């Protein structure tokens, strides 16, 4: 793999659909840093693994990704209600099956939009994991016919805002709360 020239190059990922899964939902990913991931939707049997992952997040990551949600509420929120309006993707280290990142996608079918959030364990950051997982979510959203994707970020979460800008999201202040920013992308 060629040497990375920028954060954008560093985090590019290749995606290969996983066998036996619906296209676009599960995949084996390789980040530009050579890190191997297995991404698949969260399942009810992931409850304990997901609880351990969320409990191990740094206080800063928990505040940025799950404001107002605590403990089991976060797990149940990510597992969703069983319908297609909420989908959570889990990213595992491909060779150890250790859960290292997660993304949620909340779909509003009435207007073709969706909101997303991505969180990566602190000890796995700067390896292209968040980029690759968000790239996977974007590909799934396009395939699902979502036309607009957005995320609400804390204004002090410069790492997430930088990633989203690099991926072509426009970022603007939230009019109702100056502590928040909205990252938005229109999908083709």
PDB file of C-alpha atoms in Angstrom:
ATOM      1  CA  UNK A   1       0.000   0.000   0.000  1.00  0.00           C
ATOM      2  CA  UNK A   2       1.486   3.431  -0.861  1.00  0.00           C
ATOM      3  CA  UNK A   3       2.605   5.697   1.924  1.00  0.00           C
ATOM      4  CA  UNK A   4      -0.068   8.107   3.148  1.00  0.00           C
ATOM      5  CA  UNK A   5       0.348  11.732   2.080  1.00  0.00           C
ATOM      6  CA  UNK A   6      -2.451  13.235   4.150  1.00  0.00           C
ATOM      7  CA  UNK A   7      -5.018  12.364   6.767  1.00  0.00           C
ATOM      8  CA  UNK A   8      -7.443  11.865   3.890  1.00  0.00           C
ATOM      9  CA  UNK A   9      -5.129   9.389   2.125  1.00  0.00           C
ATOM     10  CA  UNK A  10      -4.178   7.711   5.407  1.00  0.00           C
ATOM     11  CA  UNK A  11      -7.718   6.764   6.239  1.00  0.00           C
ATOM     12  CA  UNK A  12      -9.061   5.583   2.862  1.00  0.00           C
ATOM     13  CA  UNK A  13     -10.437   2.048   3.086  1.00  0.00           C
ATOM     14  CA  UNK A  14     -11.138  -0.791   0.740  1.00  0.00           C
ATOM     15  CA  UNK A  15     -14.329  -2.735   1.278  1.00  0.00           C
ATOM     16  CA  UNK A  16     -15.155  -6.307   0.359  1.00  0.00           C
ATOM     17  CA  UNK A  17     -18.724  -7.558   0.954  1.00  0.00           C
ATOM     18  CA  UNK A  18     -18.843 -10.369   3.491  1.00  0.00           C
ATOM     19  CA  UNK A  19     -20.207 -13.667   2.232  1.00  0.00           C
ATOM     20  CA  UNK A  20     -23.721 -14.664   3.269  1.00  0.00           C
ATOM     21  CA  UNK A  21     -24.733 -11.132   4.308  1.00  0.00           C
ATOM     22  CA  UNK A  22     -26.966  -8.663   2.433  1.00  0.00           C
ATOM     23  CA  UNK A  23     -24.796  -6.387   0.286  1.00  0.00           C
ATOM     24  CA  UNK A  24     -23.738  -3.198   2.012  1.00  0.00           C
ATOM     25  CA  UNK A  25     -24.455  -4.283   5.571  1.00  0.00           C
ATOM     26  CA  UNK A  26     -21.421  -6.387   6.466  1.00  0.00           C
ATOM     27  CA  UNK A  27     -17.909  -6.144   5.046  1.00  0.00           C
ATOM     28  CA  UNK A  28     -14.267  -6.791   5.643  1.00  0.00           C
ATOM     29  CA  UNK A  29     -12.423  -3.459   5.588  1.00  0.00           C
ATOM     30  CA  UNK A  30      -8.758  -2.590   5.383  1.00  0.00           C
ATOM     31  CA  UNK A  31      -7.806   0.917   6.453  1.00  0.00           C
ATOM     32  CA  UNK A  32      -5.049   2.740   4.628  1.00  0.00           C
ATOM     33  CA  UNK A  33      -2.838   2.052   7.638  1.00  0.00           C
ATOM     34  CA  UNK A  34      -3.285  -1.676   6.972  1.00  0.00           C
ATOM     35  CA  UNK A  35      -5.627  -2.289   9.883  1.00  0.00           C
ATOM     36  CA  UNK A  36      -8.135  -5.116   9.233  1.00  0.00           C
ATOM     37  CA  UNK A  37     -11.748  -4.747  10.363  1.00  0.00           C
ATOM     38  CA  UNK A  38     -14.844  -6.881  10.152  1.00  0.00           C
ATOM     39  CA  UNK A  39     -17.990  -4.724  10.126  1.00  0.00           C
ATOM     40  CA  UNK A  40     -21.476  -6.105  10.615  1.00  0.00           C
ATOM     41  CA  UNK A  41     -24.806  -5.000  12.060  1.00  0.00           C
ATOM     42  CA  UNK A  42     -25.332  -5.218  15.812  1.00  0.00           C
ATOM     43  CA  UNK A  43     -27.364  -8.234  16.874  1.00  0.00           C
ATOM     44  CA  UNK A  44     -29.250  -8.920  20.130  1.00  0.00           C
ATOM     45  CA  UNK A  45     -26.567 -11.439  21.105  1.00  0.00           C
ATOM     46  CA  UNK A  46     -24.007  -8.570  21.028  1.00  0.00           C
ATOM     47  CA  UNK A  47     -25.639  -7.011  24.107  1.00  0.00           C
ATOM     48  CA  UNK A  48     -22.877  -7.925  26.604  1.00  0.00           C
ATOM     49  CA  UNK A  49     -20.002  -7.249  24.206  1.00  0.00           C
ATOM     50  CA  UNK A  50     -21.523  -3.873  23.341  1.00  0.00           C
ATOM     51  CA  UNK A  51     -22.057  -3.056  27.036  1.00  0.00           C
ATOM     52  CA  UNK A  52     -18.366  -3.779  27.724  1.00  0.00           C
ATOM     53  CA  UNK A  53     -17.280  -1.662  24.747  1.00  0.00           C
ATOM     54  CA  UNK A  54     -19.417   1.304  25.796  1.00  0.00           C
ATOM     55  CA  UNK A  55     -18.349   1.045  29.450  1.00  0.00           C
ATOM     56  CA  UNK A  56     -14.687   1.198  28.388  1.00  0.00           C
ATOM     57  CA  UNK A  57     -15.100   4.411  26.358  1.00  0.00           C
ATOM     58  CA  UNK A  58     -13.340   7.481  27.662  1.00  0.00           C
ATOM     59  CA  UNK A  59     -15.585  10.027  29.423  1.00  0.00           C
ATOM     60  CA  UNK A  60     -14.904  12.439  26.544  1.00  0.00           C
ATOM     61  CA  UNK A  61     -15.984   9.917  23.894  1.00  0.00           C
ATOM     62  CA  UNK A  62     -19.113   9.061  25.885  1.00  0.00           C
ATOM     63  CA  UNK A  63     -20.007  12.744  26.229  1.00  0.00           C
ATOM     64  CA  UNK A  64     -19.479  13.390  22.517  1.00  0.00           C
ATOM     65  CA  UNK A  65     -21.393  10.370  21.239  1.00  0.00           C
ATOM     66  CA  UNK A  66     -24.075   9.612  23.815  1.00  0.00           C
ATOM     67  CA  UNK A  67     -25.233  12.781  25.538  1.00  0.00           C
ATOM     68  CA  UNK A  68     -27.919  12.029  28.075  1.00  0.00           C
ATOM     69  CA  UNK A  69     -27.729   8.244  27.698  1.00  0.00           C
ATOM     70  CA  UNK A  70     -26.249   6.117  30.467  1.00  0.00           C
ATOM     71  CA  UNK A  71     -25.320   2.434  30.880  1.00  0.00           C
ATOM     72  CA  UNK A  72     -27.892  -0.008  29.557  1.00  0.00           C
ATOM     73  CA  UNK A  73     -29.833   2.787  27.856  1.00  0.00           C
ATOM     74  CA  UNK A  74     -26.894   3.257  25.477  1.00  0.00           C
ATOM     75  CA  UNK A  75     -26.791  -0.469  24.695  1.00  0.00           C
ATOM     76  CA  UNK A  76     -30.540  -0.714  24.066  1.00  0.00           C
ATOM     77  CA  UNK A  77     -30.420   2.482  22.008  1.00  0.00           C
ATOM     78  CA  UNK A  78     -27.742   0.963  19.768  1.00  0.00           C
ATOM     79  CA  UNK A  79     -29.513  -2.371  19.429  1.00  0.00           C
ATOM     80  CA  UNK A  80     -32.597  -0.493  18.251  1.00  0.00           C
ATOM     81  CA  UNK A  81     -36.180  -1.604  18.150  1.00  0.00           C
ATOM     82  CA  UNK A  82     -35.811  -4.267  15.485  1.00  0.00           C
ATOM     83  CA  UNK A  83     -37.063  -2.089  12.654  1.00  0.00           C
ATOM     84  CA  UNK A  84     -34.981  -0.646   9.832  1.00  0.00           C
ATOM     85  CA  UNK A  85     -35.125   2.953  11.107  1.00  0.00           C
ATOM     86  CA  UNK A  86     -32.115   2.369  13.393  1.00  0.00           C
ATOM     87  CA  UNK A  87     -29.103   0.381  12.357  1.00  0.00           C
ATOM     88  CA  UNK A  88     -25.903  -0.002  14.325  1.00  0.00           C
ATOM     89  CA  UNK A  89     -22.707  -1.206  12.715  1.00  0.00           C
ATOM     90  CA  UNK A  90     -20.067  -2.860  14.882  1.00  0.00           C
ATOM     91  CA  UNK A  91     -16.399  -2.958  13.852  1.00  0.00           C
ATOM     92  CA  UNK A  92     -14.312  -5.829  15.148  1.00  0.00           C
ATOM     93  CA  UNK A  93     -10.604  -6.443  14.797  1.00  0.00           C
ATOM     94  CA  UNK A  94     -10.719  -9.020  12.067  1.00  0.00           C
ATOM     95  CA  UNK A  95      -8.287 -11.499  13.604  1.00  0.00           C
ATOM     96  CA  UNK A  96      -9.188 -11.162  17.311  1.00  0.00           C
ATOM     97  CA  UNK A  97     -12.936 -10.430  17.056  1.00  0.00           C
ATOM     98  CA  UNK A  98     -12.474  -7.607  19.574  1.00  0.00           C
ATOM     99  CA  UNK A  99     -15.088  -4.822  19.302  1.00  0.00           C
ATOM    100  CA  UNK A 100     -13.205  -1.571  18.653  1.00  0.00           C
ATOM    101  CA  UNK A 101     -15.707   0.829  17.031  1.00  0.00           C
ATOM    102  CA  UNK A 102     -19.406   1.337  16.431  1.00  0.00           C
ATOM    103  CA  UNK A 103     -21.633   3.514  14.285  1.00  0.00           C
ATOM    104  CA  UNK A 104     -25.338   4.220  14.403  1.00  0.00           C
ATOM    105  CA  UNK A 105     -27.582   5.260  11.563  1.00  0.00           C
ATOM    106  CA  UNK A 106     -31.037   6.646  12.371  1.00  0.00           C
ATOM    107  CA  UNK A 107     -33.114   6.764   9.202  1.00  0.00           C
ATOM    108  CA  UNK A 108     -36.030   9.146   8.683  1.00  0.00           C
ATOM    109  CA  UNK A 109     -37.774   7.558   5.716  1.00  0.00           C
ATOM    110  CA  UNK A 110     -40.307  10.375   5.311  1.00  0.00           C
ATOM    111  CA  UNK A 111     -37.675  12.821   4.063  1.00  0.00           C
ATOM    112  CA  UNK A 112     -34.867  10.486   2.941  1.00  0.00           C
ATOM    113  CA  UNK A 113     -32.437  11.677   5.601  1.00  0.00           C
ATOM    114  CA  UNK A 114     -30.460   9.956   8.327  1.00  0.00           C
ATOM    115  CA  UNK A 115     -28.378  10.908  11.336  1.00  0.00           C
ATOM    116  CA  UNK A 116     -25.182   9.059  12.182  1.00  0.00           C
ATOM    117  CA  UNK A 117     -22.668   8.769  14.995  1.00  0.00           C
ATOM    118  CA  UNK A 118     -19.321   6.962  15.047  1.00  0.00           C
ATOM    119  CA  UNK A 119     -17.230   6.093  18.083  1.00  0.00           C
ATOM    120  CA  UNK A 120     -13.852   4.338  18.180  1.00  0.00           C
ATOM    121  CA  UNK A 121     -12.007   3.110  21.240  1.00  0.00           C
ATOM    122  CA  UNK A 122      -9.333   5.596  22.305  1.00  0.00           C
ATOM    123  CA  UNK A 123      -6.544   3.036  21.963  1.00  0.00           C
ATOM    124  CA  UNK A 124      -7.507   2.352  18.310  1.00  0.00           C
ATOM    125  CA  UNK A 125      -7.696   5.954  17.100  1.00  0.00           C
ATOM    126  CA  UNK A 126      -5.343   7.325  14.422  1.00  0.00           C
ATOM    127  CA  UNK A 127      -5.474   4.041  12.492  1.00  0.00           C
ATOM    128  CA  UNK A 128      -8.187   4.987   9.994  1.00  0.00           C
ATOM    129  CA  UNK A 129     -10.868   3.011  11.856  1.00  0.00           C
ATOM    130  CA  UNK A 130     -13.395   5.867  12.196  1.00  0.00           C
ATOM    131  CA  UNK A 131     -12.807   6.924   8.593  1.00  0.00           C
ATOM    132  CA  UNK A 132     -13.300   3.387   7.274  1.00  0.00           C
ATOM    133  CA  UNK A 133     -16.406   2.806   9.377  1.00  0.00           C
ATOM    134  CA  UNK A 134     -17.960   6.114   8.309  1.00  0.00           C
ATOM    135  CA  UNK A 135     -17.079   5.366   4.684  1.00  0.00           C
ATOM    136  CA  UNK A 136     -18.920   2.045   5.090  1.00  0.00           C
ATOM    137  CA  UNK A 137     -21.951   3.812   6.609  1.00  0.00           C
ATOM    138  CA  UNK A 138     -21.939   6.297   3.696  1.00  0.00           C
ATOM    139  CA  UNK A 139     -21.899   3.451   1.157  1.00  0.00           C
ATOM    140  CA  UNK A 140     -24.768   1.717   2.955  1.00  0.00           C
ATOM    141  CA  UNK A 141     -26.745   4.974   3.145  1.00  0.00           C
ATOM    142  CA  UNK A 142     -26.369   5.546  -0.594  1.00  0.00           C
ATOM    143  CA  UNK A 143     -27.472   1.974  -1.328  1.00  0.00           C
ATOM    144  CA  UNK A 144     -30.472   2.425   0.992  1.00  0.00           C
ATOM    145  CA  UNK A 145     -31.565   5.537  -0.918  1.00  0.00           C
ATOM    146  CA  UNK A 146     -30.737   8.030   1.808  1.00  0.00           C
ATOM    147  CA  UNK A 147     -30.278  11.459   0.255  1.00  0.00           C
ATOM    148  CA  UNK A 148     -28.991  13.508   3.201  1.00  0.00           C
ATOM    149  CA  UNK A 149     -26.740  12.373   6.034  1.00  0.00           C
ATOM    150  CA  UNK A 150     -25.960  14.450   9.095  1.00  0.00           C
ATOM    151  CA  UNK A 151     -24.370  14.306  12.500  1.00  0.00           C
ATOM    152  CA  UNK A 152     -24.652  16.583  15.494  1.00  0.00           C
ATOM    153  CA  UNK A 153     -21.250  17.172  17.077  1.00  0.00           C
ATOM    154  CA  UNK A 154     -20.010  19.044  20.106  1.00  0.00           C
ATOM    155  CA  UNK A 155     -18.130  22.132  18.930  1.00  0.00           C
ATOM    156  CA  UNK A 156     -15.067  21.008  20.898  1.00  0.00           C
ATOM    157  CA  UNK A 157     -14.888  17.639  19.114  1.00  0.00           C
ATOM    158  CA  UNK A 158     -12.376  18.890  16.576  1.00  0.00           C
ATOM    159  CA  UNK A 159     -11.229  15.391  15.637  1.00  0.00           C
ATOM    160  CA  UNK A 160     -14.728  14.357  14.457  1.00  0.00           C
ATOM    161  CA  UNK A 161     -15.352  17.675  12.717  1.00  0.00           C
ATOM    162  CA  UNK A 162     -12.022  17.423  10.873  1.00  0.00           C
ATOM    163  CA  UNK A 163     -12.832  13.882   9.727  1.00  0.00           C
ATOM    164  CA  UNK A 164     -16.264  14.922   8.487  1.00  0.00           C
ATOM    165  CA  UNK A 165     -14.872  17.929   6.613  1.00  0.00           C
ATOM    166  CA  UNK A 166     -12.260  15.693   4.963  1.00  0.00           C
ATOM    167  CA  UNK A 167     -15.050  13.363   3.854  1.00  0.00           C
ATOM    168  CA  UNK A 168     -16.934  16.201   2.146  1.00  0.00           C
ATOM    169  CA  UNK A 169     -19.438  17.142   4.847  1.00  0.00           C
ATOM    170  CA  UNK A 170     -20.327  20.778   5.280  1.00  0.00           C
ATOM    171  CA  UNK A 171     -20.150  21.870   8.896  1.00  0.00           C
ATOM    172  CA  UNK A 172     -22.134  24.728  10.396  1.00  0.00           C
ATOM    173  CA  UNK A 173     -23.218  25.955  13.804  1.00  0.00           C
ATOM    174  CA  UNK A 174     -26.433  24.707  15.329  1.00  0.00           C
ATOM    175  CA  UNK A 175     -28.729  27.723  15.582  1.00  0.00           C
ATOM    176  CA  UNK A 176     -30.487  26.456  18.696  1.00  0.00           C
ATOM    177  CA  UNK A 177     -27.317  25.578  20.667  1.00  0.00           C
ATOM    178  CA  UNK A 178     -23.957  27.292  20.164  1.00  0.00           C
ATOM    179  CA  UNK A 179     -22.156  24.343  21.792  1.00  0.00           C
ATOM    180  CA  UNK A 180     -23.153  22.089  18.881  1.00  0.00           C
ATOM    181  CA  UNK A 181     -22.171  21.821  15.231  1.00  0.00           C
ATOM    182  CA  UNK A 182     -24.025  20.061  12.425  1.00  0.00           C
ATOM    183  CA  UNK A 183     -22.101  18.096   9.797  1.00  0.00           C
ATOM    184  CA  UNK A 184     -24.176  17.427   6.701  1.00  0.00           C
ATOM    185  CA  UNK A 185     -23.642  15.753   3.347  1.00  0.00           C
ATOM    186  CA  UNK A 186     -25.978  15.419   0.381  1.00  0.00           C
ATOM    187  CA  UNK A 187     -25.535  11.951  -1.124  1.00  0.00           C
ATOM    188  CA  UNK A 188     -25.573  11.343  -4.883  1.00  0.00           C
TER     189      UNK A 188
END
